[in-house]
């Protein structure tokens, strides 16, 4: 137990800082231009597409940049009858450099921009090219920057929360208590879960917060137990990840009488990353969402065959961006890359299954629901293969 407590002390205090920084840097999405617009293209000629990657920053950023470029070029190979002129620009992961690169890309003729990765940089790029009407498909999952000409391709709290609450409602585990950190990331996660509860007709049985310290995590447990008991809750939705407070909660909650045998645990984060998370006693029987496993495995296999290594998880977003652009350009319409076209309801097929962009700049992705059982991932409900109506 002491080893577990020591191991998570550093992540609890540090791991969420990048998210906080990105959120604080975001500006009003309304500043980034109008919804539905975009430049006209000549679909009979190669379409200039800019890819903004964090090349020139740290070694890890350079690795990320290479993964994104590799995935984009892998997607280009799949396009039949569509020519993409991919132009790659380094941003060093910085907002100022991203804005400069975005402007240069448009000056060079880019009709759409893929990237950057980090929220602050994506926001800056969107603002920089808004006067030109060029849309930005960023690799961020920071929905506070979404809107206008900026779209986020990364998986969102809202998408995950809605998928899991919908499943919980159908499974009769619909009286839900939310356990969340009191930082910006935790609050956004809480808000997404609350909105999903309301949208799916479930019941919010209470919320319990905690600060990013071991002392606060421990102090939250008796408050949580009281809330669970008094409300008659049947499920506990945690925003914590394996890099933050999940390992501590997974060991402490069962000991306090809030075990998975009596309470349905639900996770907003991936509980199969890293793999050792699956061995935590407290997550056994817990539910979480993940991208279409079949599609993800197929993409990883193709990437490995092409480049001799397994892709980083985020690499699939570059593949998705090119797949969406190619699908739209194939229509032969001059307005194929406008906001109206990008947000068409049928969506697209990407590296991790189906996805579609929303008019507010966010996205929906087809997710599977899984359970941790005997330290293994067991699928409870597969990811949808197509969108229907207003959702899936």
PDB file of C-alpha atoms in Angstrom, residues 86-361:
ATOM      1  CA  UNK A  86       0.300  17.169 -48.149  1.00  0.00           C
ATOM      2  CA  UNK A  87       2.557  19.928 -46.845  1.00  0.00           C
ATOM      3  CA  UNK A  88       4.058  19.493 -43.385  1.00  0.00           C
ATOM      4  CA  UNK A  89       4.888  22.404 -41.074  1.00  0.00           C
ATOM      5  CA  UNK A  90       6.635  22.232 -37.694  1.00  0.00           C
ATOM      6  CA  UNK A  91       5.279  24.217 -34.746  1.00  0.00           C
ATOM      7  CA  UNK A  92       7.634  23.103 -31.929  1.00  0.00           C
ATOM      8  CA  UNK A  93       4.419  22.676 -29.934  1.00  0.00           C
ATOM      9  CA  UNK A  94       4.180  26.436 -29.435  1.00  0.00           C
ATOM     10  CA  UNK A  95       1.168  28.694 -30.025  1.00  0.00           C
ATOM     11  CA  UNK A  96       3.114  31.522 -31.662  1.00  0.00           C
ATOM     12  CA  UNK A  97       4.882  29.147 -34.024  1.00  0.00           C
ATOM     13  CA  UNK A  98       1.577  27.421 -34.821  1.00  0.00           C
ATOM     14  CA  UNK A  99      -0.040  30.731 -35.769  1.00  0.00           C
ATOM     15  CA  UNK A 100       2.913  31.596 -38.003  1.00  0.00           C
ATOM     16  CA  UNK A 101       2.889  28.154 -39.624  1.00  0.00           C
ATOM     17  CA  UNK A 102      -0.863  28.311 -40.229  1.00  0.00           C
ATOM     18  CA  UNK A 103      -0.578  31.697 -41.940  1.00  0.00           C
ATOM     19  CA  UNK A 104       2.307  30.454 -44.059  1.00  0.00           C
ATOM     20  CA  UNK A 105       0.338  27.335 -45.013  1.00  0.00           C
ATOM     21  CA  UNK A 106      -2.575  29.433 -46.242  1.00  0.00           C
ATOM     22  CA  UNK A 107      -0.199  31.735 -48.115  1.00  0.00           C
ATOM     23  CA  UNK A 108       1.220  28.590 -49.737  1.00  0.00           C
ATOM     24  CA  UNK A 109      -2.268  27.654 -50.911  1.00  0.00           C
ATOM     25  CA  UNK A 110      -3.550  25.258 -48.212  1.00  0.00           C
ATOM     26  CA  UNK A 111      -7.318  24.759 -48.390  1.00  0.00           C
ATOM     27  CA  UNK A 112      -7.580  23.092 -44.983  1.00  0.00           C
ATOM     28  CA  UNK A 113      -5.285  22.563 -41.991  1.00  0.00           C
ATOM     29  CA  UNK A 114      -4.783  19.335 -40.020  1.00  0.00           C
ATOM     30  CA  UNK A 115      -3.413  19.900 -36.495  1.00  0.00           C
ATOM     31  CA  UNK A 116      -1.849  21.224 -34.373  1.00  0.00           C
ATOM     32  CA  UNK A 117      -1.930  18.914 -31.365  1.00  0.00           C
ATOM     33  CA  UNK A 118      -1.968  21.139 -28.293  1.00  0.00           C
ATOM     34  CA  UNK A 119      -5.043  23.196 -27.472  1.00  0.00           C
ATOM     35  CA  UNK A 120      -3.288  26.530 -27.165  1.00  0.00           C
ATOM     36  CA  UNK A 121      -1.495  26.036 -30.478  1.00  0.00           C
ATOM     37  CA  UNK A 122      -4.678  24.878 -32.246  1.00  0.00           C
ATOM     38  CA  UNK A 123      -6.551  27.877 -30.918  1.00  0.00           C
ATOM     39  CA  UNK A 124      -3.826  30.228 -32.151  1.00  0.00           C
ATOM     40  CA  UNK A 125      -3.762  28.594 -35.587  1.00  0.00           C
ATOM     41  CA  UNK A 126      -7.528  28.921 -35.910  1.00  0.00           C
ATOM     42  CA  UNK A 127      -7.501  32.592 -35.007  1.00  0.00           C
ATOM     43  CA  UNK A 128      -4.600  33.256 -37.370  1.00  0.00           C
ATOM     44  CA  UNK A 129      -6.358  31.876 -40.452  1.00  0.00           C
ATOM     45  CA  UNK A 130      -9.951  32.788 -39.622  1.00  0.00           C
ATOM     46  CA  UNK A 131      -9.940  35.809 -41.976  1.00  0.00           C
ATOM     47  CA  UNK A 132      -9.090  33.473 -44.870  1.00  0.00           C
ATOM     48  CA  UNK A 133     -11.984  31.136 -44.078  1.00  0.00           C
ATOM     49  CA  UNK A 134      -9.723  28.066 -43.900  1.00  0.00           C
ATOM     50  CA  UNK A 135     -10.914  25.399 -41.480  1.00  0.00           C
ATOM     51  CA  UNK A 136      -8.655  23.773 -38.883  1.00  0.00           C
ATOM     52  CA  UNK A 137      -9.083  20.106 -37.917  1.00  0.00           C
ATOM     53  CA  UNK A 138      -7.011  20.044 -34.749  1.00  0.00           C
ATOM     54  CA  UNK A 139      -5.773  16.945 -32.961  1.00  0.00           C
ATOM     55  CA  UNK A 140      -6.750  18.424 -29.589  1.00  0.00           C
ATOM     56  CA  UNK A 141      -9.565  17.084 -27.398  1.00  0.00           C
ATOM     57  CA  UNK A 142      -9.958  20.467 -25.674  1.00  0.00           C
ATOM     58  CA  UNK A 143     -13.556  21.404 -26.476  1.00  0.00           C
ATOM     59  CA  UNK A 144     -13.127  24.909 -25.044  1.00  0.00           C
ATOM     60  CA  UNK A 145     -11.324  25.882 -28.267  1.00  0.00           C
ATOM     61  CA  UNK A 146     -13.926  24.302 -30.573  1.00  0.00           C
ATOM     62  CA  UNK A 147     -16.173  26.447 -32.723  1.00  0.00           C
ATOM     63  CA  UNK A 148     -16.021  28.726 -35.714  1.00  0.00           C
ATOM     64  CA  UNK A 149     -13.331  27.403 -38.039  1.00  0.00           C
ATOM     65  CA  UNK A 150     -11.733  25.153 -35.379  1.00  0.00           C
ATOM     66  CA  UNK A 151     -12.757  21.505 -34.956  1.00  0.00           C
ATOM     67  CA  UNK A 152     -11.334  19.041 -32.439  1.00  0.00           C
ATOM     68  CA  UNK A 153     -10.705  15.481 -33.591  1.00  0.00           C
ATOM     69  CA  UNK A 154      -9.580  14.143 -30.210  1.00  0.00           C
ATOM     70  CA  UNK A 155     -11.901  11.998 -28.044  1.00  0.00           C
ATOM     71  CA  UNK A 156     -14.055  14.161 -25.789  1.00  0.00           C
ATOM     72  CA  UNK A 157     -15.435  13.773 -22.269  1.00  0.00           C
ATOM     73  CA  UNK A 158     -18.945  14.431 -23.547  1.00  0.00           C
ATOM     74  CA  UNK A 159     -18.799  11.625 -26.119  1.00  0.00           C
ATOM     75  CA  UNK A 160     -17.463   9.095 -23.607  1.00  0.00           C
ATOM     76  CA  UNK A 161     -19.849  10.120 -20.839  1.00  0.00           C
ATOM     77  CA  UNK A 162     -22.883   9.904 -23.106  1.00  0.00           C
ATOM     78  CA  UNK A 163     -21.946   6.428 -24.336  1.00  0.00           C
ATOM     79  CA  UNK A 164     -21.439   5.071 -20.839  1.00  0.00           C
ATOM     80  CA  UNK A 165     -24.465   6.711 -19.223  1.00  0.00           C
ATOM     81  CA  UNK A 166     -26.651   5.478 -22.063  1.00  0.00           C
ATOM     82  CA  UNK A 167     -25.415   1.932 -21.453  1.00  0.00           C
ATOM     83  CA  UNK A 168     -25.801   2.271 -17.681  1.00  0.00           C
ATOM     84  CA  UNK A 169     -29.381   3.493 -18.096  1.00  0.00           C
ATOM     85  CA  UNK A 170     -30.270   0.475 -20.212  1.00  0.00           C
ATOM     86  CA  UNK A 171     -28.539  -1.840 -17.726  1.00  0.00           C
ATOM     87  CA  UNK A 172     -30.503  -0.436 -14.767  1.00  0.00           C
ATOM     88  CA  UNK A 173     -27.459   1.214 -13.149  1.00  0.00           C
ATOM     89  CA  UNK A 174     -28.867   4.695 -13.541  1.00  0.00           C
ATOM     90  CA  UNK A 175     -28.626   6.280 -10.071  1.00  0.00           C
ATOM     91  CA  UNK A 176     -25.169   7.757 -10.434  1.00  0.00           C
ATOM     92  CA  UNK A 177     -22.760   9.536  -8.093  1.00  0.00           C
ATOM     93  CA  UNK A 178     -19.907  11.451  -9.739  1.00  0.00           C
ATOM     94  CA  UNK A 179     -16.463  11.408  -8.097  1.00  0.00           C
ATOM     95  CA  UNK A 180     -14.199  14.062  -9.610  1.00  0.00           C
ATOM     96  CA  UNK A 181     -11.070  16.112  -9.035  1.00  0.00           C
ATOM     97  CA  UNK A 182     -11.700  19.781  -8.332  1.00  0.00           C
ATOM     98  CA  UNK A 183      -9.247  21.008 -10.969  1.00  0.00           C
ATOM     99  CA  UNK A 184     -10.381  22.209 -14.410  1.00  0.00           C
ATOM    100  CA  UNK A 185     -10.100  18.773 -16.017  1.00  0.00           C
ATOM    101  CA  UNK A 186     -12.118  17.156 -13.238  1.00  0.00           C
ATOM    102  CA  UNK A 187     -14.768  19.838 -13.396  1.00  0.00           C
ATOM    103  CA  UNK A 188     -15.125  19.487 -17.158  1.00  0.00           C
ATOM    104  CA  UNK A 189     -15.416  15.725 -16.733  1.00  0.00           C
ATOM    105  CA  UNK A 190     -18.070  16.195 -14.036  1.00  0.00           C
ATOM    106  CA  UNK A 191     -20.015  18.571 -16.262  1.00  0.00           C
ATOM    107  CA  UNK A 192     -19.933  16.140 -19.167  1.00  0.00           C
ATOM    108  CA  UNK A 193     -21.220  13.306 -16.979  1.00  0.00           C
ATOM    109  CA  UNK A 194     -23.982  15.474 -15.518  1.00  0.00           C
ATOM    110  CA  UNK A 195     -25.097  16.510 -18.993  1.00  0.00           C
ATOM    111  CA  UNK A 196     -25.098  12.886 -20.127  1.00  0.00           C
ATOM    112  CA  UNK A 197     -27.163  11.879 -17.093  1.00  0.00           C
ATOM    113  CA  UNK A 198     -29.756  14.526 -17.914  1.00  0.00           C
ATOM    114  CA  UNK A 199     -29.803  13.679 -21.625  1.00  0.00           C
ATOM    115  CA  UNK A 200     -30.326   9.957 -21.009  1.00  0.00           C
ATOM    116  CA  UNK A 201     -32.965  10.219 -18.281  1.00  0.00           C
ATOM    117  CA  UNK A 202     -30.703   8.836 -15.561  1.00  0.00           C
ATOM    118  CA  UNK A 203     -30.504  10.217 -12.013  1.00  0.00           C
ATOM    119  CA  UNK A 204     -27.690  12.294 -10.566  1.00  0.00           C
ATOM    120  CA  UNK A 205     -27.447  10.976  -7.000  1.00  0.00           C
ATOM    121  CA  UNK A 206     -24.691  13.356  -5.922  1.00  0.00           C
ATOM    122  CA  UNK A 207     -21.205  14.652  -6.617  1.00  0.00           C
ATOM    123  CA  UNK A 208     -18.078  14.363  -4.478  1.00  0.00           C
ATOM    124  CA  UNK A 209     -14.896  16.281  -5.257  1.00  0.00           C
ATOM    125  CA  UNK A 210     -11.303  16.050  -4.092  1.00  0.00           C
ATOM    126  CA  UNK A 211      -8.122  18.097  -4.478  1.00  0.00           C
ATOM    127  CA  UNK A 212      -5.019  16.730  -6.187  1.00  0.00           C
ATOM    128  CA  UNK A 213      -3.307  15.322  -3.102  1.00  0.00           C
ATOM    129  CA  UNK A 214      -3.291  11.985  -1.326  1.00  0.00           C
ATOM    130  CA  UNK A 215      -4.718  13.577   1.809  1.00  0.00           C
ATOM    131  CA  UNK A 216      -7.690  14.982  -0.083  1.00  0.00           C
ATOM    132  CA  UNK A 217      -8.300  11.687  -1.890  1.00  0.00           C
ATOM    133  CA  UNK A 218      -8.441   9.855   1.441  1.00  0.00           C
ATOM    134  CA  UNK A 219     -10.695  12.519   2.956  1.00  0.00           C
ATOM    135  CA  UNK A 220     -13.130  12.182   0.043  1.00  0.00           C
ATOM    136  CA  UNK A 221     -13.820   8.513   0.754  1.00  0.00           C
ATOM    137  CA  UNK A 222     -16.019   8.886   3.865  1.00  0.00           C
ATOM    138  CA  UNK A 223     -17.924  11.709   2.158  1.00  0.00           C
ATOM    139  CA  UNK A 224     -18.422   9.487  -0.848  1.00  0.00           C
ATOM    140  CA  UNK A 225     -19.622   6.582   1.278  1.00  0.00           C
ATOM    141  CA  UNK A 226     -22.159   8.837   2.986  1.00  0.00           C
ATOM    142  CA  UNK A 227     -23.427  10.147  -0.354  1.00  0.00           C
ATOM    143  CA  UNK A 228     -23.705   6.667  -1.839  1.00  0.00           C
ATOM    144  CA  UNK A 229     -25.597   5.335   1.187  1.00  0.00           C
ATOM    145  CA  UNK A 230     -28.018   8.226   1.600  1.00  0.00           C
ATOM    146  CA  UNK A 231     -28.879   8.473  -2.095  1.00  0.00           C
ATOM    147  CA  UNK A 232     -29.345   4.801  -2.872  1.00  0.00           C
ATOM    148  CA  UNK A 233     -26.934   5.150  -5.778  1.00  0.00           C
ATOM    149  CA  UNK A 234     -26.294   2.113  -7.950  1.00  0.00           C
ATOM    150  CA  UNK A 235     -23.262   3.421  -9.859  1.00  0.00           C
ATOM    151  CA  UNK A 236     -20.134   5.474  -9.257  1.00  0.00           C
ATOM    152  CA  UNK A 237     -18.689   7.436 -12.190  1.00  0.00           C
ATOM    153  CA  UNK A 238     -15.003   8.339 -11.692  1.00  0.00           C
ATOM    154  CA  UNK A 239     -13.137  10.960 -13.705  1.00  0.00           C
ATOM    155  CA  UNK A 240      -9.714   9.832 -12.408  1.00  0.00           C
ATOM    156  CA  UNK A 241      -7.240   8.096 -14.703  1.00  0.00           C
ATOM    157  CA  UNK A 242      -4.519   5.562 -13.983  1.00  0.00           C
ATOM    158  CA  UNK A 243      -2.009   8.437 -14.075  1.00  0.00           C
ATOM    159  CA  UNK A 244      -3.800  10.295 -11.286  1.00  0.00           C
ATOM    160  CA  UNK A 245      -6.005   9.071  -8.442  1.00  0.00           C
ATOM    161  CA  UNK A 246      -7.517   5.889  -9.900  1.00  0.00           C
ATOM    162  CA  UNK A 247      -4.983   3.465  -8.346  1.00  0.00           C
ATOM    163  CA  UNK A 248      -5.565   4.945  -4.884  1.00  0.00           C
ATOM    164  CA  UNK A 249      -9.340   4.915  -5.193  1.00  0.00           C
ATOM    165  CA  UNK A 250      -9.260   1.377  -6.597  1.00  0.00           C
ATOM    166  CA  UNK A 251      -7.481   0.178  -3.465  1.00  0.00           C
ATOM    167  CA  UNK A 252      -9.188   2.353  -0.856  1.00  0.00           C
ATOM    168  CA  UNK A 253     -12.844   2.293  -1.924  1.00  0.00           C
ATOM    169  CA  UNK A 254     -13.400  -1.482  -1.583  1.00  0.00           C
ATOM    170  CA  UNK A 255     -11.748  -1.390   1.848  1.00  0.00           C
ATOM    171  CA  UNK A 256     -14.213   1.336   2.855  1.00  0.00           C
ATOM    172  CA  UNK A 257     -17.200  -0.767   1.849  1.00  0.00           C
ATOM    173  CA  UNK A 258     -17.758   0.758  -1.599  1.00  0.00           C
ATOM    174  CA  UNK A 259     -16.765  -2.270  -3.593  1.00  0.00           C
ATOM    175  CA  UNK A 260     -17.470  -3.288  -7.181  1.00  0.00           C
ATOM    176  CA  UNK A 261     -19.566  -6.190  -5.936  1.00  0.00           C
ATOM    177  CA  UNK A 262     -22.219  -3.745  -4.676  1.00  0.00           C
ATOM    178  CA  UNK A 263     -21.568  -0.624  -6.756  1.00  0.00           C
ATOM    179  CA  UNK A 264     -21.116  -0.384 -10.499  1.00  0.00           C
ATOM    180  CA  UNK A 265     -17.874   1.464 -11.181  1.00  0.00           C
ATOM    181  CA  UNK A 266     -17.721   3.489 -14.414  1.00  0.00           C
ATOM    182  CA  UNK A 267     -14.596   5.246 -15.707  1.00  0.00           C
ATOM    183  CA  UNK A 268     -14.340   8.350 -17.871  1.00  0.00           C
ATOM    184  CA  UNK A 269     -10.777   7.386 -18.857  1.00  0.00           C
ATOM    185  CA  UNK A 270      -9.411   4.275 -20.555  1.00  0.00           C
ATOM    186  CA  UNK A 271      -8.881   1.631 -17.883  1.00  0.00           C
ATOM    187  CA  UNK A 272      -6.826  -0.561 -20.207  1.00  0.00           C
ATOM    188  CA  UNK A 273      -4.033   2.038 -20.543  1.00  0.00           C
ATOM    189  CA  UNK A 274      -1.509   1.231 -19.237  1.00  0.00           C
ATOM    190  CA  UNK A 275      -2.215  -2.494 -19.185  1.00  0.00           C
ATOM    191  CA  UNK A 276      -1.265  -2.863 -15.513  1.00  0.00           C
ATOM    192  CA  UNK A 277      -4.354  -0.840 -14.584  1.00  0.00           C
ATOM    193  CA  UNK A 278      -6.406  -3.932 -15.411  1.00  0.00           C
ATOM    194  CA  UNK A 279      -4.841  -5.721 -12.431  1.00  0.00           C
ATOM    195  CA  UNK A 280      -6.159  -3.261  -9.839  1.00  0.00           C
ATOM    196  CA  UNK A 281      -8.629  -5.107  -7.587  1.00  0.00           C
ATOM    197  CA  UNK A 282     -11.020  -2.165  -7.396  1.00  0.00           C
ATOM    198  CA  UNK A 283     -11.595  -1.886 -11.148  1.00  0.00           C
ATOM    199  CA  UNK A 284     -12.693  -5.495 -11.576  1.00  0.00           C
ATOM    200  CA  UNK A 285     -16.221  -5.416 -12.949  1.00  0.00           C
ATOM    201  CA  UNK A 286     -15.843  -1.729 -13.866  1.00  0.00           C
ATOM    202  CA  UNK A 287     -17.009  -0.283 -17.171  1.00  0.00           C
ATOM    203  CA  UNK A 288     -15.187   2.053 -19.532  1.00  0.00           C
ATOM    204  CA  UNK A 289     -15.438   3.055 -23.183  1.00  0.00           C
ATOM    205  CA  UNK A 290     -12.915   2.507 -25.943  1.00  0.00           C
ATOM    206  CA  UNK A 291     -12.694   2.947 -29.723  1.00  0.00           C
ATOM    207  CA  UNK A 292     -13.798   0.152 -32.034  1.00  0.00           C
ATOM    208  CA  UNK A 293     -11.228  -2.579 -31.173  1.00  0.00           C
ATOM    209  CA  UNK A 294     -11.347  -4.164 -34.623  1.00  0.00           C
ATOM    210  CA  UNK A 295     -10.723  -0.894 -36.446  1.00  0.00           C
ATOM    211  CA  UNK A 296      -7.980   0.133 -34.011  1.00  0.00           C
ATOM    212  CA  UNK A 297      -6.185  -3.216 -34.371  1.00  0.00           C
ATOM    213  CA  UNK A 298      -6.386  -3.070 -38.166  1.00  0.00           C
ATOM    214  CA  UNK A 299      -4.910   0.446 -38.230  1.00  0.00           C
ATOM    215  CA  UNK A 300      -2.116  -0.497 -35.823  1.00  0.00           C
ATOM    216  CA  UNK A 301      -1.266  -3.544 -37.939  1.00  0.00           C
ATOM    217  CA  UNK A 302      -1.136  -1.543 -41.176  1.00  0.00           C
ATOM    218  CA  UNK A 303       0.982   1.157 -39.558  1.00  0.00           C
ATOM    219  CA  UNK A 304       3.386  -1.444 -38.170  1.00  0.00           C
ATOM    220  CA  UNK A 305       3.687  -3.104 -41.570  1.00  0.00           C
ATOM    221  CA  UNK A 306       4.415   0.230 -43.239  1.00  0.00           C
ATOM    222  CA  UNK A 307       6.778   1.731 -40.663  1.00  0.00           C
ATOM    223  CA  UNK A 308       8.061  -1.150 -38.551  1.00  0.00           C
ATOM    224  CA  UNK A 309       6.682   0.088 -35.230  1.00  0.00           C
ATOM    225  CA  UNK A 310       3.402   0.407 -33.374  1.00  0.00           C
ATOM    226  CA  UNK A 311       1.755   3.846 -33.684  1.00  0.00           C
ATOM    227  CA  UNK A 312       1.103   6.171 -30.793  1.00  0.00           C
ATOM    228  CA  UNK A 313      -2.613   6.293 -29.986  1.00  0.00           C
ATOM    229  CA  UNK A 314      -2.952   9.873 -31.209  1.00  0.00           C
ATOM    230  CA  UNK A 315      -1.547   9.001 -34.646  1.00  0.00           C
ATOM    231  CA  UNK A 316      -4.961   7.748 -35.729  1.00  0.00           C
ATOM    232  CA  UNK A 317      -6.293  11.299 -35.619  1.00  0.00           C
ATOM    233  CA  UNK A 318      -4.095  12.313 -38.549  1.00  0.00           C
ATOM    234  CA  UNK A 319      -5.347   9.277 -40.453  1.00  0.00           C
ATOM    235  CA  UNK A 320      -8.913  10.349 -39.643  1.00  0.00           C
ATOM    236  CA  UNK A 321      -8.358  13.881 -40.880  1.00  0.00           C
ATOM    237  CA  UNK A 322      -7.044  12.736 -44.242  1.00  0.00           C
ATOM    238  CA  UNK A 323      -9.785  10.096 -44.546  1.00  0.00           C
ATOM    239  CA  UNK A 324     -12.468  12.734 -43.985  1.00  0.00           C
ATOM    240  CA  UNK A 325     -10.895  15.175 -46.438  1.00  0.00           C
ATOM    241  CA  UNK A 326     -10.492  12.474 -49.074  1.00  0.00           C
ATOM    242  CA  UNK A 327     -14.065  11.306 -48.685  1.00  0.00           C
ATOM    243  CA  UNK A 328     -15.393  14.832 -49.162  1.00  0.00           C
ATOM    244  CA  UNK A 329     -13.107  15.757 -52.041  1.00  0.00           C
ATOM    245  CA  UNK A 330     -14.146  12.569 -53.863  1.00  0.00           C
ATOM    246  CA  UNK A 331     -17.640  14.072 -54.186  1.00  0.00           C
ATOM    247  CA  UNK A 332     -16.214  16.398 -56.812  1.00  0.00           C
ATOM    248  CA  UNK A 333     -17.804  19.479 -55.289  1.00  0.00           C
ATOM    249  CA  UNK A 334     -16.015  22.795 -55.008  1.00  0.00           C
ATOM    250  CA  UNK A 335     -17.432  23.342 -51.500  1.00  0.00           C
ATOM    251  CA  UNK A 336     -16.193  19.963 -50.221  1.00  0.00           C
ATOM    252  CA  UNK A 337     -14.081  21.471 -47.435  1.00  0.00           C
ATOM    253  CA  UNK A 338     -16.531  24.011 -46.049  1.00  0.00           C
ATOM    254  CA  UNK A 339     -17.866  23.694 -42.525  1.00  0.00           C
ATOM    255  CA  UNK A 340     -21.216  22.569 -43.885  1.00  0.00           C
ATOM    256  CA  UNK A 341     -19.598  19.696 -45.756  1.00  0.00           C
ATOM    257  CA  UNK A 342     -17.304  18.731 -42.878  1.00  0.00           C
ATOM    258  CA  UNK A 343     -20.280  18.374 -40.538  1.00  0.00           C
ATOM    259  CA  UNK A 344     -22.467  16.215 -42.776  1.00  0.00           C
ATOM    260  CA  UNK A 345     -24.390  13.762 -40.619  1.00  0.00           C
ATOM    261  CA  UNK A 346     -23.235  10.466 -42.134  1.00  0.00           C
ATOM    262  CA  UNK A 347     -19.747  10.976 -40.759  1.00  0.00           C
ATOM    263  CA  UNK A 348     -16.600   9.152 -41.793  1.00  0.00           C
ATOM    264  CA  UNK A 349     -14.670   5.921 -41.203  1.00  0.00           C
ATOM    265  CA  UNK A 350     -11.277   6.381 -39.625  1.00  0.00           C
ATOM    266  CA  UNK A 351      -8.478   4.598 -37.845  1.00  0.00           C
ATOM    267  CA  UNK A 352     -10.600   3.836 -34.777  1.00  0.00           C
ATOM    268  CA  UNK A 353     -14.055   3.423 -36.288  1.00  0.00           C
ATOM    269  CA  UNK A 354     -16.762   5.885 -37.264  1.00  0.00           C
ATOM    270  CA  UNK A 355     -16.716   9.554 -36.333  1.00  0.00           C
ATOM    271  CA  UNK A 356     -18.365  12.786 -37.337  1.00  0.00           C
ATOM    272  CA  UNK A 357     -17.790  16.465 -36.738  1.00  0.00           C
ATOM    273  CA  UNK A 358     -20.415  18.673 -35.161  1.00  0.00           C
ATOM    274  CA  UNK A 359     -21.352  22.231 -36.060  1.00  0.00           C
ATOM    275  CA  UNK A 360     -20.081  23.408 -32.661  1.00  0.00           C
ATOM    276  CA  UNK A 361     -16.595  22.147 -33.484  1.00  0.00           C
TER     277      UNK A 361
END
